[in-house]
Amino acid sequence: AQVKPEDQIKYRQAGYSFMAWNMGKIKANVEGEYNAQQVQAAANAIAAIAGSGMGALYGPGTDKAVGDRKTRVKPEFFQNMEDVGKLATDFNAAAANLAKVAATGDKAAVQKAFGETGATCKACHDKYRAD
Ligand code: ASC
C-alpha cells in the first residue's frame, strides 16, 4: 500500500528521533557510569532502525512541507541519490558495528564505534539537512 507523503515524513522523523534518544543514552554511558546492558539495547535499537529500509520514506512529494508536516531535508538530497546511498550505507555499517561492539561490553571500544557512528550521522546532516 502507498504511504502518503506526510506519513512518510512523519515515520522517518519518528525513526531519527528514536535513534537520537538511543544515541543520547550511549553518550551518557560512555561519558559516565557504564551499563553494558543498556548500551547493548540502545545500539541494537539503532542498528535495527538503520537497517530497516528508511530510504522508502523519501518518496515523491516528501521534499518539502506537506500541510503542517515540515521537513529539514534539502532539495540537493533528491538530486544526489547515489551519494545519499553511500552515506546511508556508511551509517548502516557503522550502526551494525556499534551493535556488534556493544555486545562485548568493552567501553573504550564502544566509545570509538559510537564516535564513528555519530560521524556518519553528521556527514549526511552537513550536506543534506537544513539548519
Ligand atoms: C546524535 C544525534 C545526531 C547525531 C549527531 C552526531 O546523538 O541526535 O543527529 O548524534 O549529532 O554528530
mmCIF file of C-alpha atoms and ligand atoms in Angstrom:
data_model
loop_
_atom_site.group_PDB
_atom_site.id
_atom_site.type_symbol
_atom_site.label_atom_id
_atom_site.label_comp_id
_atom_site.label_asym_id
_atom_site.label_seq_id
_atom_site.Cartn_x
_atom_site.Cartn_y
_atom_site.Cartn_z
ATOM 1 C CA ALA A 1 0.000 0.000 0.000
ATOM 2 C CA GLN A 2 1.093 3.548 -0.757
ATOM 3 C CA VAL A 3 2.164 5.586 2.269
ATOM 4 C CA LYS A 4 1.048 9.210 1.995
ATOM 5 C CA PRO A 5 3.914 11.742 1.702
ATOM 6 C CA GLU A 6 3.029 13.396 5.017
ATOM 7 C CA ASP A 7 3.087 9.979 6.688
ATOM 8 C CA GLN A 8 6.444 9.098 5.096
ATOM 9 C CA ILE A 9 7.882 12.308 6.595
ATOM 10 C CA LYS A 10 6.242 11.531 9.957
ATOM 11 C CA TYR A 11 7.615 7.979 10.064
ATOM 12 C CA ARG A 12 11.151 8.935 9.062
ATOM 13 C CA GLN A 13 11.203 11.685 11.673
ATOM 14 C CA ALA A 14 9.996 9.205 14.279
ATOM 15 C CA GLY A 15 12.860 6.898 13.305
ATOM 16 C CA TYR A 16 15.519 9.612 13.605
ATOM 17 C CA SER A 17 14.006 10.819 16.861
ATOM 18 C CA PHE A 18 14.057 7.358 18.393
ATOM 19 C CA MET A 19 17.636 6.777 17.222
ATOM 20 C CA ALA A 20 18.670 10.156 18.699
ATOM 21 C CA TRP A 21 17.224 9.152 22.087
ATOM 22 C CA ASN A 22 19.240 5.950 21.980
ATOM 23 C CA MET A 23 22.404 7.751 20.822
ATOM 24 C CA GLY A 24 21.955 10.043 23.828
ATOM 25 C CA LYS A 25 21.778 7.038 26.156
ATOM 26 C CA ILE A 26 25.007 5.613 24.726
ATOM 27 C CA LYS A 27 26.688 9.029 25.005
ATOM 28 C CA ALA A 28 25.730 9.252 28.690
ATOM 29 C CA ASN A 29 27.143 5.755 29.265
ATOM 30 C CA VAL A 30 30.495 6.377 27.580
ATOM 31 C CA GLU A 31 30.851 9.725 29.385
ATOM 32 C CA GLY A 32 29.858 8.360 32.790
ATOM 33 C CA GLU A 33 28.912 5.179 34.544
ATOM 34 C CA TYR A 34 28.744 2.312 32.056
ATOM 35 C CA ASN A 35 25.745 -0.030 31.905
ATOM 36 C CA ALA A 36 26.623 -2.601 29.247
ATOM 37 C CA GLN A 37 23.084 -3.972 29.038
ATOM 38 C CA GLN A 38 21.597 -0.514 28.434
ATOM 39 C CA VAL A 39 24.206 0.300 25.806
ATOM 40 C CA GLN A 40 23.648 -3.000 24.024
ATOM 41 C CA ALA A 41 19.877 -2.486 23.962
ATOM 42 C CA ALA A 42 20.274 1.071 22.651
ATOM 43 C CA ALA A 43 22.797 0.037 19.980
ATOM 44 C CA ASN A 44 20.572 -2.832 18.851
ATOM 45 C CA ALA A 45 17.613 -0.444 18.513
ATOM 46 C CA ILE A 46 19.675 1.982 16.397
ATOM 47 C CA ALA A 47 21.054 -0.803 14.199
ATOM 48 C CA ALA A 48 17.564 -2.223 13.660
ATOM 49 C CA ILE A 49 16.136 1.127 12.575
ATOM 50 C CA ALA A 50 19.194 1.985 10.477
ATOM 51 C CA GLY A 51 18.799 -1.304 8.624
ATOM 52 C CA SER A 52 15.047 -1.175 8.260
ATOM 53 C CA GLY A 53 14.866 0.488 4.858
ATOM 54 C CA MET A 54 14.146 4.100 5.740
ATOM 55 C CA GLY A 55 15.039 5.082 2.183
ATOM 56 C CA ALA A 56 11.492 4.081 1.267
ATOM 57 C CA LEU A 57 10.312 7.127 3.260
ATOM 58 C CA TYR A 58 11.847 9.634 0.829
ATOM 59 C CA GLY A 59 9.326 9.173 -1.960
ATOM 60 C CA PRO A 60 7.852 11.764 -4.322
ATOM 61 C CA GLY A 61 6.290 14.733 -2.543
ATOM 62 C CA THR A 62 8.388 14.342 0.611
ATOM 63 C CA ASP A 63 10.937 17.003 -0.386
ATOM 64 C CA LYS A 64 9.042 19.848 1.259
ATOM 65 C CA ALA A 65 6.447 20.504 3.934
ATOM 66 C CA VAL A 66 3.119 18.738 3.441
ATOM 67 C CA GLY A 67 0.428 20.597 5.318
ATOM 68 C CA ASP A 68 1.625 21.030 8.896
ATOM 69 C CA ARG A 69 4.365 18.380 8.494
ATOM 70 C CA LYS A 70 7.665 20.195 7.975
ATOM 71 C CA THR A 71 10.954 18.656 6.850
ATOM 72 C CA ARG A 72 14.537 19.869 7.004
ATOM 73 C CA VAL A 73 15.694 17.776 4.039
ATOM 74 C CA LYS A 74 17.419 19.904 1.377
ATOM 75 C CA PRO A 75 16.443 19.671 -2.325
ATOM 76 C CA GLU A 76 20.042 18.529 -3.007
ATOM 77 C CA PHE A 77 19.232 15.246 -1.253
ATOM 78 C CA PHE A 78 16.932 14.200 -4.099
ATOM 79 C CA GLN A 79 19.427 15.289 -6.756
ATOM 80 C CA ASN A 80 22.291 13.199 -5.356
ATOM 81 C CA MET A 81 20.749 9.838 -4.624
ATOM 82 C CA GLU A 82 23.967 7.958 -5.383
ATOM 83 C CA ASP A 83 25.851 9.987 -2.766
ATOM 84 C CA VAL A 84 22.930 9.670 -0.345
ATOM 85 C CA GLY A 85 23.012 5.909 -0.852
ATOM 86 C CA LYS A 86 26.704 5.838 0.061
ATOM 87 C CA LEU A 87 26.095 7.913 3.195
ATOM 88 C CA ALA A 88 23.222 5.606 4.173
ATOM 89 C CA THR A 89 25.396 2.532 3.623
ATOM 90 C CA ASP A 90 28.151 4.071 5.774
ATOM 91 C CA PHE A 91 25.646 4.819 8.531
ATOM 92 C CA ASN A 92 24.135 1.346 8.356
ATOM 93 C CA ALA A 93 27.588 -0.267 8.553
ATOM 94 C CA ALA A 94 28.659 1.940 11.470
ATOM 95 C CA ALA A 95 25.438 1.206 13.372
ATOM 96 C CA ALA A 96 25.820 -2.531 12.783
ATOM 97 C CA ASN A 97 29.417 -2.343 14.027
ATOM 98 C CA LEU A 98 28.334 -0.345 17.092
ATOM 99 C CA ALA A 99 25.818 -3.061 17.974
ATOM 100 C CA LYS A 100 28.456 -5.749 17.490
ATOM 101 C CA VAL A 101 30.961 -3.922 19.687
ATOM 102 C CA ALA A 102 28.304 -3.099 22.306
ATOM 103 C CA ALA A 103 27.687 -6.821 22.726
ATOM 104 C CA THR A 104 31.259 -7.216 24.024
ATOM 105 C CA GLY A 105 30.747 -4.682 26.844
ATOM 106 C CA ASP A 106 34.122 -3.047 26.092
ATOM 107 C CA LYS A 107 33.566 0.613 26.999
ATOM 108 C CA ALA A 108 36.617 2.006 25.182
ATOM 109 C CA ALA A 109 35.736 0.102 22.001
ATOM 110 C CA VAL A 110 32.133 1.308 22.252
ATOM 111 C CA GLN A 111 33.355 4.879 22.644
ATOM 112 C CA LYS A 112 35.275 4.537 19.367
ATOM 113 C CA ALA A 113 32.417 2.837 17.486
ATOM 114 C CA PHE A 114 29.977 5.424 18.883
ATOM 115 C CA GLY A 115 32.163 8.259 17.575
ATOM 116 C CA GLU A 116 32.350 6.612 14.170
ATOM 117 C CA THR A 117 28.560 6.212 14.083
ATOM 118 C CA GLY A 118 27.983 9.843 15.048
ATOM 119 C CA ALA A 119 30.333 10.913 12.272
ATOM 120 C CA THR A 120 28.172 9.107 9.709
ATOM 121 C CA CYS A 121 25.072 10.887 11.074
ATOM 122 C CA LYS A 122 26.846 14.237 10.798
ATOM 123 C CA ALA A 123 28.157 13.554 7.287
ATOM 124 C CA CYS A 124 24.585 13.443 5.971
ATOM 125 C CA HIS A 125 23.341 16.346 8.122
ATOM 126 C CA ASP A 126 26.142 18.610 6.892
ATOM 127 C CA LYS A 127 25.265 18.014 3.264
ATOM 128 C CA TYR A 128 21.549 17.407 3.164
ATOM 129 C CA ARG A 129 19.867 18.775 6.309
ATOM 130 C CA ALA A 130 18.892 22.422 6.640
ATOM 131 C CA ASP A 131 19.642 24.358 9.912
HETATM 132 C C1 ASC B 1 23.123 12.191 17.951
HETATM 133 C C2 ASC B 1 22.116 12.826 17.189
HETATM 134 C C3 ASC B 1 22.605 13.042 15.974
HETATM 135 C C4 ASC B 1 23.986 12.536 15.880
HETATM 136 C C5 ASC B 1 24.922 13.619 15.505
HETATM 137 C C6 ASC B 1 26.344 13.136 15.509
HETATM 138 O O1 ASC B 1 23.027 11.836 19.106
HETATM 139 O O2 ASC B 1 20.917 13.186 17.585
HETATM 140 O O3 ASC B 1 21.988 13.594 14.977
HETATM 141 O O4 ASC B 1 24.266 12.017 17.182
HETATM 142 O O5 ASC B 1 24.808 14.694 16.401
HETATM 143 O O6 ASC B 1 27.197 14.179 15.171
#
